[in-house]
Short mmCIF file of C-alpha atoms in Angstrom, two decimals:
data_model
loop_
_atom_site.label_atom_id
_atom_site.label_comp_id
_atom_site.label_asym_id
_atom_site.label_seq_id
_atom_site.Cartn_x
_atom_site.Cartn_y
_atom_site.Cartn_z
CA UNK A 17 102.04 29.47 266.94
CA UNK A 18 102.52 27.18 269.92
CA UNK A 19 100.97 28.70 273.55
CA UNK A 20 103.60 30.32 275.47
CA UNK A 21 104.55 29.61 278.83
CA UNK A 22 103.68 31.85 281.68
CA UNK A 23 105.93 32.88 283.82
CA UNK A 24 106.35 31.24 287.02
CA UNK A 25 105.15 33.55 289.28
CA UNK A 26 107.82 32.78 292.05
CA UNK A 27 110.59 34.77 289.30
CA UNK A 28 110.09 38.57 290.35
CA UNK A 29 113.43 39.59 290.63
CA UNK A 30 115.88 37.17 288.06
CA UNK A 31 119.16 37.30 286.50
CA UNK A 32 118.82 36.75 282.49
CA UNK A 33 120.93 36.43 279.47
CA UNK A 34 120.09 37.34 275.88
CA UNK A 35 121.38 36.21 272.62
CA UNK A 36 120.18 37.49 269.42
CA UNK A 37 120.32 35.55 266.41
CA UNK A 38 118.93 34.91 262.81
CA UNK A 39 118.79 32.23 260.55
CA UNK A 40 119.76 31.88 257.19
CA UNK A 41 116.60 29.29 255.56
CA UNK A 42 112.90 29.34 257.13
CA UNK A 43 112.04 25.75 258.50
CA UNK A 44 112.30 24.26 262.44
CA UNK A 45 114.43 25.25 264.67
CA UNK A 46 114.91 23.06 268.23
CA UNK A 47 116.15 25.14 271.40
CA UNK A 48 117.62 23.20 273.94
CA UNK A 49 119.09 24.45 277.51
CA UNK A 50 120.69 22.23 280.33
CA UNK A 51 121.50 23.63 283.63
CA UNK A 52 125.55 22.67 284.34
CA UNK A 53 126.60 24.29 287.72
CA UNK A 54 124.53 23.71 289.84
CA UNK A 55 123.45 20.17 287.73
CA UNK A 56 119.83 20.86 287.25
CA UNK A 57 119.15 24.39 288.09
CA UNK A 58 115.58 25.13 287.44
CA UNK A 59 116.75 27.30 284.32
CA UNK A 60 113.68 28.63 282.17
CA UNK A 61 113.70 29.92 278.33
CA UNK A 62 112.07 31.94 275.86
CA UNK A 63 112.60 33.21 271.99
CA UNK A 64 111.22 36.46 271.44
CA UNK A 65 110.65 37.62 267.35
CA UNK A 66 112.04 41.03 266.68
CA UNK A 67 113.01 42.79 269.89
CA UNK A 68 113.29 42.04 273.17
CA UNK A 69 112.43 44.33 276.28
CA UNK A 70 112.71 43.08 279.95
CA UNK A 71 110.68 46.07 281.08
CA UNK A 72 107.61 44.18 278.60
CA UNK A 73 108.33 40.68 278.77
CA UNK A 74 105.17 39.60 276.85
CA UNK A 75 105.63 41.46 273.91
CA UNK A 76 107.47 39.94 270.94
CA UNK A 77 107.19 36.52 272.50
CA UNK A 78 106.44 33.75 270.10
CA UNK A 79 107.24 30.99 273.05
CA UNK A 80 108.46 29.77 276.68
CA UNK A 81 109.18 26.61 278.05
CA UNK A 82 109.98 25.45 281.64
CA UNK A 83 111.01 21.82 282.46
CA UNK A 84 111.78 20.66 278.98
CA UNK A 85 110.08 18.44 276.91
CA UNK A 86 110.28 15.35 279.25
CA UNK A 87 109.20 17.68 282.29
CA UNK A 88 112.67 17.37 283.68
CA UNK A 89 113.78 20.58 286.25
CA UNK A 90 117.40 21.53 284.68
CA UNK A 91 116.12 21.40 281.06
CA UNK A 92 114.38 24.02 279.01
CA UNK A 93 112.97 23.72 275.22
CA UNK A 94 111.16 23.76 272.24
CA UNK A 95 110.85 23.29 268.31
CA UNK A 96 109.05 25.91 266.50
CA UNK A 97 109.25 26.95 263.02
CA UNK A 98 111.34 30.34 262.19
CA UNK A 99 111.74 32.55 258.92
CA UNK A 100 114.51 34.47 257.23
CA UNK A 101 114.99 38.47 257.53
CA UNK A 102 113.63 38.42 261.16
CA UNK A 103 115.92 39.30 264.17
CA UNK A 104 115.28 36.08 267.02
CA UNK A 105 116.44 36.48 270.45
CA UNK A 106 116.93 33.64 272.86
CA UNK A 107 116.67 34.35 276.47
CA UNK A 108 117.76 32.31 279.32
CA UNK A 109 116.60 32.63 282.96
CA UNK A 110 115.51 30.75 286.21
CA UNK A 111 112.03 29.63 287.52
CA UNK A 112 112.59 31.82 290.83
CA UNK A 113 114.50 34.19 291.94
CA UNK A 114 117.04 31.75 293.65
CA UNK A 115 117.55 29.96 290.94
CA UNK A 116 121.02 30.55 289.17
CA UNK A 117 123.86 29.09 287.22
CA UNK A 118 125.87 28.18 284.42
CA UNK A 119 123.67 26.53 281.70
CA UNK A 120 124.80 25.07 278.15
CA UNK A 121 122.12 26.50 275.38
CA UNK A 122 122.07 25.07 271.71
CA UNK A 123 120.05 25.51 268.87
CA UNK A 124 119.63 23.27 265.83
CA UNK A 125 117.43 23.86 262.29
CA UNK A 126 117.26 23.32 259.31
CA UNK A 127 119.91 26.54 257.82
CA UNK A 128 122.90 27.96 259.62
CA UNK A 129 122.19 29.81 262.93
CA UNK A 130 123.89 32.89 263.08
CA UNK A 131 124.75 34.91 266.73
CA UNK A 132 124.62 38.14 266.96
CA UNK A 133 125.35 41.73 269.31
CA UNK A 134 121.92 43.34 268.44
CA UNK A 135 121.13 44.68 272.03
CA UNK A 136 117.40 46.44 271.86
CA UNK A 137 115.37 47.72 275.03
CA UNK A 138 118.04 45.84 277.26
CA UNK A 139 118.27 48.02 280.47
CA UNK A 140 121.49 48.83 282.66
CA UNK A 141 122.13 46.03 285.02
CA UNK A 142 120.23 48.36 288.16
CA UNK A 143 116.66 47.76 286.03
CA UNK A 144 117.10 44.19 286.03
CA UNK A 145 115.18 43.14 288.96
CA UNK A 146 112.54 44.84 287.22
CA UNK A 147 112.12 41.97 284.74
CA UNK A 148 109.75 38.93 286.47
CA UNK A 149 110.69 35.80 284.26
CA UNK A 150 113.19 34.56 286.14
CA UNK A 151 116.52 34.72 284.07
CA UNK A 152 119.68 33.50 284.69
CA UNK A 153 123.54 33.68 283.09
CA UNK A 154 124.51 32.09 279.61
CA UNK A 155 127.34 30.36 280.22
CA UNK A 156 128.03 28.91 276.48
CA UNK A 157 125.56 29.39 273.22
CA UNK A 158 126.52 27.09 270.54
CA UNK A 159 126.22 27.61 266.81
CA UNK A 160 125.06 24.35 265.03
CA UNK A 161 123.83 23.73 261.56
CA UNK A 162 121.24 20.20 261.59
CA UNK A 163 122.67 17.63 258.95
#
């Protein structure tokens, strides 16, 4: 597995959005997030393998990116490989805890990507600033199958 990002050690009180997926044919999968509103809000993401818990951010995750692949501030991604009959979960937040907005996420592989309402270990909105990755709103998750 690739190394997964820390976290940024500024985020210890963040807003963050979850979506839970699974795909239908093992292969590579590209994540991709652009912060829209504010343009380039220092957004930050992670894909977590099973379950995700806010209260235990490192377990479960398989990888983390900050700054995209070019190093830009506003982008956030990866590629990494994924299988079949596993429950994925794509979480979106911010680099500190001022950092917030709208973002555009999508996710490209090789089978269909399909989005989900699985909600596991997700506390009620007063145990959020509990959770120090720095996470921020999902504003529109797209569902894309690679030609």
């Amino acid at each position: 597995l690739p190394p997964v990002s820390p976290p940024s050690g500024v985020g210890t009180a963040v807003h963050y959005d979850v979506q839970p997926f699974f795909v239908s044919a093992a292969g590579s999968y590209t994540f991709f997030s652009t912060g829209t509103n504010p343009v380039g809000w220092d957004n930050y993401t992670f894909l977590y393998q099973d379950s995700f818990n806010p209260l235990s951010q490192f377990t479960n995750v398989l990888i983390g990116n900050d700054d995209g692949p070019n190093f830009t501030i506003g982008e956030s991604g990866f590629t990494i490989n994924l299988v079949t009959g596993k429950n994925y979960f794509f979480v979106t937040t911010a680099f500190g805890n001022t950092d917030i907005g709208n973002y555009s996420n999508n996710i490209t592989g090789t089978g269909e990507i399909t989005l989900g309402t699985i909600r596991t270990g997700v506390p009620e909105p007063g145990s959020l600033a509990l959770f120090g990755l720095a996470l921020a709103g999902l504003a529109a998750t797209q569902r894309r199958k690679s030609a």
